PDB file of C-alpha atoms in Angstrom:
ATOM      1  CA  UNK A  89       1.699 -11.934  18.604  1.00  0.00           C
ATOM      2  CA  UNK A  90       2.352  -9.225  21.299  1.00  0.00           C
ATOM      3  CA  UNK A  91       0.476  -6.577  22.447  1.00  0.00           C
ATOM      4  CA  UNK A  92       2.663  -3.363  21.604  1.00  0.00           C
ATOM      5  CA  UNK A  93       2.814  -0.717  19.260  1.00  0.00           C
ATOM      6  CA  UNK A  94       6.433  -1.594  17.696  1.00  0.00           C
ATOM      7  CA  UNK A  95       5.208  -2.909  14.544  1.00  0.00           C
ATOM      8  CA  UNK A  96       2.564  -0.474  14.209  1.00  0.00           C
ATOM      9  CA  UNK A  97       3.139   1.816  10.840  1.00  0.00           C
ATOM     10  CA  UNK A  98       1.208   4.714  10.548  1.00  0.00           C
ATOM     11  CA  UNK A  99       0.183   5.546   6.835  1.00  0.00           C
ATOM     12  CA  UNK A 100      -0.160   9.377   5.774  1.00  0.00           C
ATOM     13  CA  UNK A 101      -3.577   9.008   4.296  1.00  0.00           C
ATOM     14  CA  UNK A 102      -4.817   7.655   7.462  1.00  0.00           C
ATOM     15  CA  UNK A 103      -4.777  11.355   8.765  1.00  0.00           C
ATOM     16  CA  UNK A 104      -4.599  13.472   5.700  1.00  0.00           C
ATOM     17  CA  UNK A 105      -5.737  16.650   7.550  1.00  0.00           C
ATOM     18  CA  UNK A 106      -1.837  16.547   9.089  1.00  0.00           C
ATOM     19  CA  UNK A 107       1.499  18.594   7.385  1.00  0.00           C
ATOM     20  CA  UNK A 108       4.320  16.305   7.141  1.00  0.00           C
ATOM     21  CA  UNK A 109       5.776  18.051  10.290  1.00  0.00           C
ATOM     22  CA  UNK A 110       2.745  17.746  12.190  1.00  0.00           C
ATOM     23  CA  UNK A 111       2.706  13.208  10.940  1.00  0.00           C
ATOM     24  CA  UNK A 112       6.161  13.315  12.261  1.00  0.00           C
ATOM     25  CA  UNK A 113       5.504  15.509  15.909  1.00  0.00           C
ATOM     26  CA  UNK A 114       2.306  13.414  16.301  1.00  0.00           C
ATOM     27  CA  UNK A 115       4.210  10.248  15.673  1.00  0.00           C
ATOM     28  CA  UNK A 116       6.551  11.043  18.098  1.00  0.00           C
ATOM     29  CA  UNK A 117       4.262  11.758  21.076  1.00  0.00           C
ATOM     30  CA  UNK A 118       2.466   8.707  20.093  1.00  0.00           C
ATOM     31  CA  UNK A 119       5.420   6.428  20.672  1.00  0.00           C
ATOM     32  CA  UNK A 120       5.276   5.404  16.750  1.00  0.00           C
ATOM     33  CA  UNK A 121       8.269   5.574  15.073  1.00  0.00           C
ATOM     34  CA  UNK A 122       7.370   4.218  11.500  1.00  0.00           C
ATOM     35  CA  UNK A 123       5.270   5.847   8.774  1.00  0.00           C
ATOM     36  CA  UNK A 124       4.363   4.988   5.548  1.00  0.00           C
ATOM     37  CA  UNK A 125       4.089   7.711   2.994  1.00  0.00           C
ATOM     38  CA  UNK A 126       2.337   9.051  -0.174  1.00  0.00           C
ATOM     39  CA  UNK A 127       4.295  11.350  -2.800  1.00  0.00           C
ATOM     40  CA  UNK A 128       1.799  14.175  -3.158  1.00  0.00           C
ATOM     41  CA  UNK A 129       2.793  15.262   0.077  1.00  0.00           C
ATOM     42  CA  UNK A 130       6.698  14.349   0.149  1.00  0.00           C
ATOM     43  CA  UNK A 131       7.049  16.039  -2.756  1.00  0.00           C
ATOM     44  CA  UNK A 132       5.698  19.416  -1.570  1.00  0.00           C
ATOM     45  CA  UNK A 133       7.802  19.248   0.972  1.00  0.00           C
ATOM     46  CA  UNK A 134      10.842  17.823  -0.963  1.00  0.00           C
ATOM     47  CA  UNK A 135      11.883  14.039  -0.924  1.00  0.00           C
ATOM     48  CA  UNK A 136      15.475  14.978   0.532  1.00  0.00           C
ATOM     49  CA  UNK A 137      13.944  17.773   3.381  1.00  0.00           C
ATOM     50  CA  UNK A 138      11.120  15.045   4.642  1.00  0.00           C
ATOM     51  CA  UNK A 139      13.990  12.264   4.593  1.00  0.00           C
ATOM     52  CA  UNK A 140      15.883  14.830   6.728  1.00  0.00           C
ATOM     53  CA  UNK A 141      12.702  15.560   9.511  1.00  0.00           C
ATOM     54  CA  UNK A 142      12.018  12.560   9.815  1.00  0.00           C
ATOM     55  CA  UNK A 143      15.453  10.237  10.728  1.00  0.00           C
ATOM     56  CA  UNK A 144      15.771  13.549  13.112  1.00  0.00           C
ATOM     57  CA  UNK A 145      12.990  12.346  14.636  1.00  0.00           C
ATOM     58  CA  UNK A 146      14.015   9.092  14.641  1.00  0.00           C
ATOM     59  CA  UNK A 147      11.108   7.387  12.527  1.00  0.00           C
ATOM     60  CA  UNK A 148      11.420   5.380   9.500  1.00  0.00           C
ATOM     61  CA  UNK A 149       9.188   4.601   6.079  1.00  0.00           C
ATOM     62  CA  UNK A 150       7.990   1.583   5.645  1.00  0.00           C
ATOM     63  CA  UNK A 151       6.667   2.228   2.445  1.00  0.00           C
ATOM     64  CA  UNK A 152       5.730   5.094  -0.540  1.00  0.00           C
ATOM     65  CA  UNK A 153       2.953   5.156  -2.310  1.00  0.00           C
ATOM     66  CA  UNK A 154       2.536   5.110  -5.289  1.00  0.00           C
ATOM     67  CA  UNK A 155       3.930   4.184  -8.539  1.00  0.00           C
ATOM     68  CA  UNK A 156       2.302   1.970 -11.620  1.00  0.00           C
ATOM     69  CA  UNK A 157      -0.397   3.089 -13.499  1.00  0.00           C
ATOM     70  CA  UNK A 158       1.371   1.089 -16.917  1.00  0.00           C
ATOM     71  CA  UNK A 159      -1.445   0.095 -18.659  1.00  0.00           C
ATOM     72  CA  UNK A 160      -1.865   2.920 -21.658  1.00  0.00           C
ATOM     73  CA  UNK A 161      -1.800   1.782 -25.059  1.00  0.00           C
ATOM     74  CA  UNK A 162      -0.192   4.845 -26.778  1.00  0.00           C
ATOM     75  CA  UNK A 163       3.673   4.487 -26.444  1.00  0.00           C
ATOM     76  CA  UNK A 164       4.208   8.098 -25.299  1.00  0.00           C
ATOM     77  CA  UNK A 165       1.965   7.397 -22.637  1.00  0.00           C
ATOM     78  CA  UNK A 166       3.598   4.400 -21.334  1.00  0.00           C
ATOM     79  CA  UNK A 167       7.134   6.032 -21.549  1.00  0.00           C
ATOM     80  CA  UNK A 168       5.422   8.879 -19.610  1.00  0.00           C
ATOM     81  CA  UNK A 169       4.430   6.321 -17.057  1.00  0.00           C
ATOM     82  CA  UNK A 170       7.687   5.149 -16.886  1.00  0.00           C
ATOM     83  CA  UNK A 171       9.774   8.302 -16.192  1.00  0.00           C
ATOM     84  CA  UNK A 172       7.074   9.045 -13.169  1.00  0.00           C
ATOM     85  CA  UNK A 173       8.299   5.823 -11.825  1.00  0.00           C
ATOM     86  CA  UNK A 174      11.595   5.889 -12.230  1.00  0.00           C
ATOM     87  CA  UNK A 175      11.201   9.368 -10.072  1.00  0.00           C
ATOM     88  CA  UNK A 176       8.950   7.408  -7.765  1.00  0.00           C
ATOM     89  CA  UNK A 177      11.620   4.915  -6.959  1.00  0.00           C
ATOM     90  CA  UNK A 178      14.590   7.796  -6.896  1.00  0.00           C
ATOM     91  CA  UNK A 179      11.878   9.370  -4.264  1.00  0.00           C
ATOM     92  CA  UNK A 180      11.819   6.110  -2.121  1.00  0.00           C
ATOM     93  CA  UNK A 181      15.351   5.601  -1.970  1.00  0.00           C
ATOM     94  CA  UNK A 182      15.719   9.226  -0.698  1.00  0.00           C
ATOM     95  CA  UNK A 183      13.207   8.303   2.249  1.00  0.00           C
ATOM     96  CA  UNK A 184      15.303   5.271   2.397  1.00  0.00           C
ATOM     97  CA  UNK A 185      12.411   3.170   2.240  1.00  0.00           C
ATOM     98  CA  UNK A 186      12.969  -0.213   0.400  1.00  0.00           C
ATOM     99  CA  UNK A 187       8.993  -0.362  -0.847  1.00  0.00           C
ATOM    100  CA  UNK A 188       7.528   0.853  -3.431  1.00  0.00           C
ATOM    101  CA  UNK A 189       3.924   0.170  -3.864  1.00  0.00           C
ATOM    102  CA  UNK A 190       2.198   0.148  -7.296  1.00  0.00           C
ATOM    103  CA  UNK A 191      -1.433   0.734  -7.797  1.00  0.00           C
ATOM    104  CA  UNK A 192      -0.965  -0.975 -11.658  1.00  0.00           C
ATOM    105  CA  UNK A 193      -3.668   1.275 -13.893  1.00  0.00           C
ATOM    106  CA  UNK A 194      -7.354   0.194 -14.823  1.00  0.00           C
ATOM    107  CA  UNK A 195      -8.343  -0.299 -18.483  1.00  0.00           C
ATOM    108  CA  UNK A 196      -7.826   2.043 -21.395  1.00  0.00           C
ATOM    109  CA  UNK A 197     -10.655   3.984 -22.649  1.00  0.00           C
ATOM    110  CA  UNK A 198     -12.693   1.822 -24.525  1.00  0.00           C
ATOM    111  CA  UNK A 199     -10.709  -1.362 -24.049  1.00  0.00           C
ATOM    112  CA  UNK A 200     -12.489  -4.464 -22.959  1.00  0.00           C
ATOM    113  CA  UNK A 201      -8.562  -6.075 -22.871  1.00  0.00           C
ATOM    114  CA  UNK A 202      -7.989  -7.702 -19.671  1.00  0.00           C
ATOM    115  CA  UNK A 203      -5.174  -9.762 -20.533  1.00  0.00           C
ATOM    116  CA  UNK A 204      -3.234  -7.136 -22.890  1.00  0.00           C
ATOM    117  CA  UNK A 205      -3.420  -4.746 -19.688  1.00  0.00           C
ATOM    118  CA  UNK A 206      -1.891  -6.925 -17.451  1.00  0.00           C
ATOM    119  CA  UNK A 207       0.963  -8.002 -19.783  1.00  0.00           C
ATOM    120  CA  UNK A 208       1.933  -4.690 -20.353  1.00  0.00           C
ATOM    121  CA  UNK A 209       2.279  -4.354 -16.452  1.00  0.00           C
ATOM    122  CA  UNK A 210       4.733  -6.902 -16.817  1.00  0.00           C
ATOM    123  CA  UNK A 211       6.121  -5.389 -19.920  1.00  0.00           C
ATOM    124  CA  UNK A 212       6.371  -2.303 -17.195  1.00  0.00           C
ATOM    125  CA  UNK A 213       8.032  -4.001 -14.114  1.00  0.00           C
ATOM    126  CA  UNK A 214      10.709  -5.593 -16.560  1.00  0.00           C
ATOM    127  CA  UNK A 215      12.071  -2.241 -17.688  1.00  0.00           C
ATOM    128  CA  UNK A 216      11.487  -0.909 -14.233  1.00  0.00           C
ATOM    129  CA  UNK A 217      12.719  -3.693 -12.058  1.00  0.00           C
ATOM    130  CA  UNK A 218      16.246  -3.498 -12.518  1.00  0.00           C
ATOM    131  CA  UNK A 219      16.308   0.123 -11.940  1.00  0.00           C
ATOM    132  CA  UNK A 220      14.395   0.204  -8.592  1.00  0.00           C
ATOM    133  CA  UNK A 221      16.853  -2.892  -7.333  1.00  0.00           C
ATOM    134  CA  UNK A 222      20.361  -0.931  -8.452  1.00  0.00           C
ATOM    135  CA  UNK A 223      18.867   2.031  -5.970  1.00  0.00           C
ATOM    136  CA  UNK A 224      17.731  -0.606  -3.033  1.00  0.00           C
ATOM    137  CA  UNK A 225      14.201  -0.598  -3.587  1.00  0.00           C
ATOM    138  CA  UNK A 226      11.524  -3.217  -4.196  1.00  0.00           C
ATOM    139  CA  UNK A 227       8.476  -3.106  -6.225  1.00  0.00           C
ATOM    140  CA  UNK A 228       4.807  -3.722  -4.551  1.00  0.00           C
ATOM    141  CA  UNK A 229       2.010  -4.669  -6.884  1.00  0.00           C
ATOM    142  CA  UNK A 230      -0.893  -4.038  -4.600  1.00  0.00           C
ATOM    143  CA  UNK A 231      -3.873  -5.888  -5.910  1.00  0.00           C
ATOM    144  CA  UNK A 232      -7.045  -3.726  -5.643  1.00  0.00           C
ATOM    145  CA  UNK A 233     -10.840  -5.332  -4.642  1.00  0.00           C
ATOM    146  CA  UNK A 234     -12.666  -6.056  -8.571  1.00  0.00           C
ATOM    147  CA  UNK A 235     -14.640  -2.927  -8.298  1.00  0.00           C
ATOM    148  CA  UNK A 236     -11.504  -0.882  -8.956  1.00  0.00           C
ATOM    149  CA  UNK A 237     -10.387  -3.178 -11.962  1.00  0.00           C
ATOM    150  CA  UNK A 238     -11.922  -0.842 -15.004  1.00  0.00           C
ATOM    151  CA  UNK A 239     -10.186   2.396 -13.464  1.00  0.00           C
ATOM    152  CA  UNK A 240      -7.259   1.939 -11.248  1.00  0.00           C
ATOM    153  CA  UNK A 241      -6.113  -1.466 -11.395  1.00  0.00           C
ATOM    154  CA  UNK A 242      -6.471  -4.783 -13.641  1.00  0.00           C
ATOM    155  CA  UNK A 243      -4.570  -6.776 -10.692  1.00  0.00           C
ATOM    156  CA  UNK A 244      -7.524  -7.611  -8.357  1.00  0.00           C
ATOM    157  CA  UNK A 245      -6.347 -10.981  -6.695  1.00  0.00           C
ATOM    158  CA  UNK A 246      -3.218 -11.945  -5.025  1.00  0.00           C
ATOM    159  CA  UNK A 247      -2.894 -14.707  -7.253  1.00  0.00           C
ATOM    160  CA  UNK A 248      -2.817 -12.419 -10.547  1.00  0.00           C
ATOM    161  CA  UNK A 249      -0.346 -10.027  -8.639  1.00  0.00           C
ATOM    162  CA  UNK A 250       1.849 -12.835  -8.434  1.00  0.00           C
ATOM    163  CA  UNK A 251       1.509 -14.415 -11.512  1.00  0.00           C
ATOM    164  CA  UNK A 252       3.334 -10.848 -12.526  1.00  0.00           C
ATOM    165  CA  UNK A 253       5.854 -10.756  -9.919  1.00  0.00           C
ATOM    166  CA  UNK A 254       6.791 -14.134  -9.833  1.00  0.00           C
ATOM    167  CA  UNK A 255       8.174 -13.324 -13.483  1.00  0.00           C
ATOM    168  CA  UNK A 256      10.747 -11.206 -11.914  1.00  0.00           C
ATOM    169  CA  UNK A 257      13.563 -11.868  -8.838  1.00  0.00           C
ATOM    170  CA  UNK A 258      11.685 -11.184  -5.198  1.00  0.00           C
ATOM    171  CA  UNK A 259      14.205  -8.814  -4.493  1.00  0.00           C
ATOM    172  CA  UNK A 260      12.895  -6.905  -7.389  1.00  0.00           C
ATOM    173  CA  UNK A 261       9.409  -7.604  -7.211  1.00  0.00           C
ATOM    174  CA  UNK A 262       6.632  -8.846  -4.796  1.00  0.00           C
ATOM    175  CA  UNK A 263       3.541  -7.941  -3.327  1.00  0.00           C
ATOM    176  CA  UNK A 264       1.450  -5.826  -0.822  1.00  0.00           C
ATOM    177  CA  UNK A 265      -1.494  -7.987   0.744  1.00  0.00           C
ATOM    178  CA  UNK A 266      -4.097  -5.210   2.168  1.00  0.00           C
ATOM    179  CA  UNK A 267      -6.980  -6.407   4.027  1.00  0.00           C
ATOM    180  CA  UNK A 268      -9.140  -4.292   2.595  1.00  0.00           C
ATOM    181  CA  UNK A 269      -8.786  -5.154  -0.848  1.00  0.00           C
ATOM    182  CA  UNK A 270      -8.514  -9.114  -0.570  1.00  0.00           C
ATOM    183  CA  UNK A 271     -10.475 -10.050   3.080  1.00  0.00           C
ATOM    184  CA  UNK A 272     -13.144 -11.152   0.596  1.00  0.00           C
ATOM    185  CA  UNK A 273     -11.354 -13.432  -1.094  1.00  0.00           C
ATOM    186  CA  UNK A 274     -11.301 -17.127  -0.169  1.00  0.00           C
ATOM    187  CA  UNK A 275      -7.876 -18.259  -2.090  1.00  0.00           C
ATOM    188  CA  UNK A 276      -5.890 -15.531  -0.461  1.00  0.00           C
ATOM    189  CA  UNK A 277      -5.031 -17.731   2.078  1.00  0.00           C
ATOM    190  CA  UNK A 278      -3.485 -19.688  -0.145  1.00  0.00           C
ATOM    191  CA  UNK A 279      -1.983 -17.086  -2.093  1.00  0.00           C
ATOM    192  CA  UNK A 280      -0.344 -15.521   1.153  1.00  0.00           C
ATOM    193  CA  UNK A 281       1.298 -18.964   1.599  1.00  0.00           C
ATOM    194  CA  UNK A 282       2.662 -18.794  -1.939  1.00  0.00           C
ATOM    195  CA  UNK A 283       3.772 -15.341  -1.574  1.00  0.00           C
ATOM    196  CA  UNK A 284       5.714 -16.165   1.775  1.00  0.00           C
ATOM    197  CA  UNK A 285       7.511 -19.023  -0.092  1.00  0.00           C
ATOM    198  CA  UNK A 286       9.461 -16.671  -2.720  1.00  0.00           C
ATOM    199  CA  UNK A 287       9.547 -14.091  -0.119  1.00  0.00           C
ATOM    200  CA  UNK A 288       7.259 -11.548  -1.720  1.00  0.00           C
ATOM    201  CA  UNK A 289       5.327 -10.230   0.757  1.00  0.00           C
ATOM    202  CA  UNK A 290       6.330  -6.670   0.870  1.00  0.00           C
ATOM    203  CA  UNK A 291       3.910  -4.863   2.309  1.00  0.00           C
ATOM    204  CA  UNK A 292       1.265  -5.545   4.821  1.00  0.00           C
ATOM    205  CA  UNK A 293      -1.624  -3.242   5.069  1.00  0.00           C
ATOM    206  CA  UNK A 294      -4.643  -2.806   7.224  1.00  0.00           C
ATOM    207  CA  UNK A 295      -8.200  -1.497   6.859  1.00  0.00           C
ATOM    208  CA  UNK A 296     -11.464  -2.594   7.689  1.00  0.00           C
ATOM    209  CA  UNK A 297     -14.645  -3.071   4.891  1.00  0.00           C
ATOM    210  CA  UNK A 298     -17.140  -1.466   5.864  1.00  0.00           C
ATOM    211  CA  UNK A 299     -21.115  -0.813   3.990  1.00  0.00           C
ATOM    212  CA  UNK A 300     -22.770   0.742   2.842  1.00  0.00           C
ATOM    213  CA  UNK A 301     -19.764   2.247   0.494  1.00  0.00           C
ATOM    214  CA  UNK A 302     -19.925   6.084   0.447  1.00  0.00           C
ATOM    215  CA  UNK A 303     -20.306   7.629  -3.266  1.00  0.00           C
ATOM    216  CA  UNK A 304     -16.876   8.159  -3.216  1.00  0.00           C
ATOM    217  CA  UNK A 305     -15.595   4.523  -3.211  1.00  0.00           C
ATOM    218  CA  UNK A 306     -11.935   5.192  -2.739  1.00  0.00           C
ATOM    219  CA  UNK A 307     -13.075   7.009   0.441  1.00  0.00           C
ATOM    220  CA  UNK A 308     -14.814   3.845   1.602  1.00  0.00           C
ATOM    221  CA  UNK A 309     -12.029   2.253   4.154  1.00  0.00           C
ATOM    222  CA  UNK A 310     -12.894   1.866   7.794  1.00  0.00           C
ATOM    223  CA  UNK A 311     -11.360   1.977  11.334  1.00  0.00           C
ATOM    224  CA  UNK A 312     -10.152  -0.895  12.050  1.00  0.00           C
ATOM    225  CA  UNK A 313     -12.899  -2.906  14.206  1.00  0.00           C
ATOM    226  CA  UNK A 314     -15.990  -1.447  12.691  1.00  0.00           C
ATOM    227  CA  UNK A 315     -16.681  -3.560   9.643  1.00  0.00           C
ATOM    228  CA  UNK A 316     -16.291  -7.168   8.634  1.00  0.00           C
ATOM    229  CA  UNK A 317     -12.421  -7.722   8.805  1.00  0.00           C
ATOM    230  CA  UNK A 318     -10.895 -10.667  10.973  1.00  0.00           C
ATOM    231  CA  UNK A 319      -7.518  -8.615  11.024  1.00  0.00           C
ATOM    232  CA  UNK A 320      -6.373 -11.604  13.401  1.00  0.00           C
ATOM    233  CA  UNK A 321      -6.868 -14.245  11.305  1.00  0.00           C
ATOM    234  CA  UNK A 322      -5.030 -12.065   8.696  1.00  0.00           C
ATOM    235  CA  UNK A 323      -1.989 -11.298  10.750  1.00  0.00           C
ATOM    236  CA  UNK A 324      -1.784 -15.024  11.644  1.00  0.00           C
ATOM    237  CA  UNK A 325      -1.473 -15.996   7.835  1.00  0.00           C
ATOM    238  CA  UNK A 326       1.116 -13.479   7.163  1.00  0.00           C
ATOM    239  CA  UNK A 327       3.219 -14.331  10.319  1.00  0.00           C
ATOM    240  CA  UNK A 328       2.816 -17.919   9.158  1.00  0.00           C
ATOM    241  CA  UNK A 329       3.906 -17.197   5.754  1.00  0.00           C
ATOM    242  CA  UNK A 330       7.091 -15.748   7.490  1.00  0.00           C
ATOM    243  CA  UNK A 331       6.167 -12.249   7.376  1.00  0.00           C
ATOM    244  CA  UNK A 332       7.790 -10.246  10.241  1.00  0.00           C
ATOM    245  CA  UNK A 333       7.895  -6.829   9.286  1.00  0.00           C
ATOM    246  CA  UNK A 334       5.851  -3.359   9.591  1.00  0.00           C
ATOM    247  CA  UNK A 335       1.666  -3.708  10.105  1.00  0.00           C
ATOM    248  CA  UNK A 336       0.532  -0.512   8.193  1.00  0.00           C
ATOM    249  CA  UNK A 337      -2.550   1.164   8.878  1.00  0.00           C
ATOM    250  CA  UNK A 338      -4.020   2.547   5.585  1.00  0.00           C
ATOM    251  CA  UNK A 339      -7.143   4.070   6.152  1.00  0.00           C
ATOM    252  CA  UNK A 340      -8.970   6.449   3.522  1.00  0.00           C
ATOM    253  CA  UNK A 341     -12.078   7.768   5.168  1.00  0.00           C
ATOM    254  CA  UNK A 342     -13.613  11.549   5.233  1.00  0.00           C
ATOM    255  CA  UNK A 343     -15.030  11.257   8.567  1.00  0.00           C
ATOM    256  CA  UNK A 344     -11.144  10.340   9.983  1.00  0.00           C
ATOM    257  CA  UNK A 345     -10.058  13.137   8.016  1.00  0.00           C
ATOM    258  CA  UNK A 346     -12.490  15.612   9.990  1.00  0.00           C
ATOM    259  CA  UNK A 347     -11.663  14.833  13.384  1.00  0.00           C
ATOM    260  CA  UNK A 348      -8.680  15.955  15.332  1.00  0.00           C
ATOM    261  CA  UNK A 349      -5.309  14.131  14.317  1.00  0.00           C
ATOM    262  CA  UNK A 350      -3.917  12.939  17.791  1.00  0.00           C
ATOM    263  CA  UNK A 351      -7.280  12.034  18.701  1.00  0.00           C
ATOM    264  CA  UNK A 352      -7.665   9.487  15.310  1.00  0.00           C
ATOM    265  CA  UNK A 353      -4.028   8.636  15.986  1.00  0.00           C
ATOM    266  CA  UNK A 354      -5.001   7.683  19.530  1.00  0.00           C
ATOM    267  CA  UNK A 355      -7.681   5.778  18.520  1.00  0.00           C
ATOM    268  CA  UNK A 356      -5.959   4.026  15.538  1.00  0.00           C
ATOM    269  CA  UNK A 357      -3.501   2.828  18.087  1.00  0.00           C
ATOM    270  CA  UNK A 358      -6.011   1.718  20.663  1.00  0.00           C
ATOM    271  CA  UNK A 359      -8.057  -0.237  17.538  1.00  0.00           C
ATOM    272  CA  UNK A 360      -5.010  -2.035  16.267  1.00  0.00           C
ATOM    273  CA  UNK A 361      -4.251  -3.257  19.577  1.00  0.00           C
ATOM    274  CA  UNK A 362      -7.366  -4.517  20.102  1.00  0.00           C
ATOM    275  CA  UNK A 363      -8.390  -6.037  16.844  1.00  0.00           C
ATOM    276  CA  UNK A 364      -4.803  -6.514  15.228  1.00  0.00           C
ATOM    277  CA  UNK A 365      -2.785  -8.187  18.412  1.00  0.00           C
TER     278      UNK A 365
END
């Protein structure tokens, strides 16, 4: 592991408070030239324009976020679902970004069907697969920490995420293994091993755990170095797993959002040298 910045992705959420122009300028004078993105944004500012500003300024997208969300049971639902990721994936390929990640859906209302929900993921990625691979783009399932499972996503584990992916070609499907969602978990290890040998890691995230959680629980992510993450340790299992690619920061956290965005930039930079190298 070296101790530079050249792997360092920044993700848009990290410093919401920031335009898409202001990201890029910041980026710049930061000496970071990869971002990873989130569609709200991109598409207020139009996929094709933000492709444009940023390979002018000569930084690429690891990754967009986010697709999924497949596990209604009512058929126009799901077909809904499915356009809004087949425009997710047209979105990525526009940013030229080959990574898609998919936050998969929680349960229906008043289904207690873990099982059903997760094969109708799969149901999902085998219509959507094929589409996302003719237009150079991989799917991500991101596995989300169990307290997320009833709302936003049924895939808590690495090991469920690729018990769905391994269903499909890597080049179609893989993974996203995110600190913050998995640190907990003592067969990730494991898992990351597995997921190096079909060459699904496709992501690799970074955010620290840190308690107590704010009411807000989606808001709960912290910088790296103040909670209970060995992001080390982490790095060192991906690497070994023959991971080589972009280190994304991901942080969601209303007190980052407040401060001044080259100032969180700087010190998202200085923490991921320290705690991440």
């Amino acid at each position: 592991m070296t101790n530079d910045l050249a792997r360092l992705s920044l993700n848009q959420e990290t410093i919401k408070q920031w335009s898409l122009p202001e990201l890029t300028e910041g980026c710049v004078k930061a000496g970071i030239d990869q971002v990873g993105l989130w569609r709200a944004p991109v598409q207020e500012y139009g996929a094709e324009r933000a492709a444009g500003l940023l390979k002018d300024a000569g930084i690429s997208v690891t990754s967009l976020c986010r697709g999924g969300f497949f596990t209604a049971l009512d058929p126009a639902e799901r077909a809904r679902a499915l356009d809004d990721n087949r425009a997710a994936v047209d979105e990525a390929a526009a940013l030229s970004t080959d990574t898609l990640v998919l936050v998969s859906g929680g349960l229906p209302a008043g289904s207690r069907d873990l099982h059903g929900a997760r094969e109708r993921i799969a149901d999902a990625l085998a219509e959507l697969g094929p589409y996302a691979a003719e237009r150079g783009v991989r799917l991500a399932i991101e596995p989300l920490h169990p307290m997320f499972a009833s709302d936003r996503c049924v895939v808590s584990t690495l090991g469920q995420a690729l018990d769905i992916a391994e269903r499909f070609p890597a080049e179609q499907v893989g993974v996203v293994v995110d600190t913050y969602h998995i640190w907990w978990d003592d067969q990730a290890p494991a898992q990351i091993a597995r997921a190096g040998r079909g060459g699904r890691i496709h992501s690799f995230q970074l955010a620290d755990w840190i308690t107590p959680l704010p009411a807000g629980v989606l808001v709960g992510r912290g910088q790296l170095g103040d909670g209970s993450v060995d992001f080390r340790a982490w790095r060192r299992l991906v690497e070994a797993a023959g991971f080589d690619g972009p280190i994304e920061v991901e942080i969601f956290n209303e007190g980052l959002w407040a401060r001044e965005g080259a100032e969180v930039l700087a010190e998202v930079a200085a923490r991921y040298l320290q705690h991440a190298c």
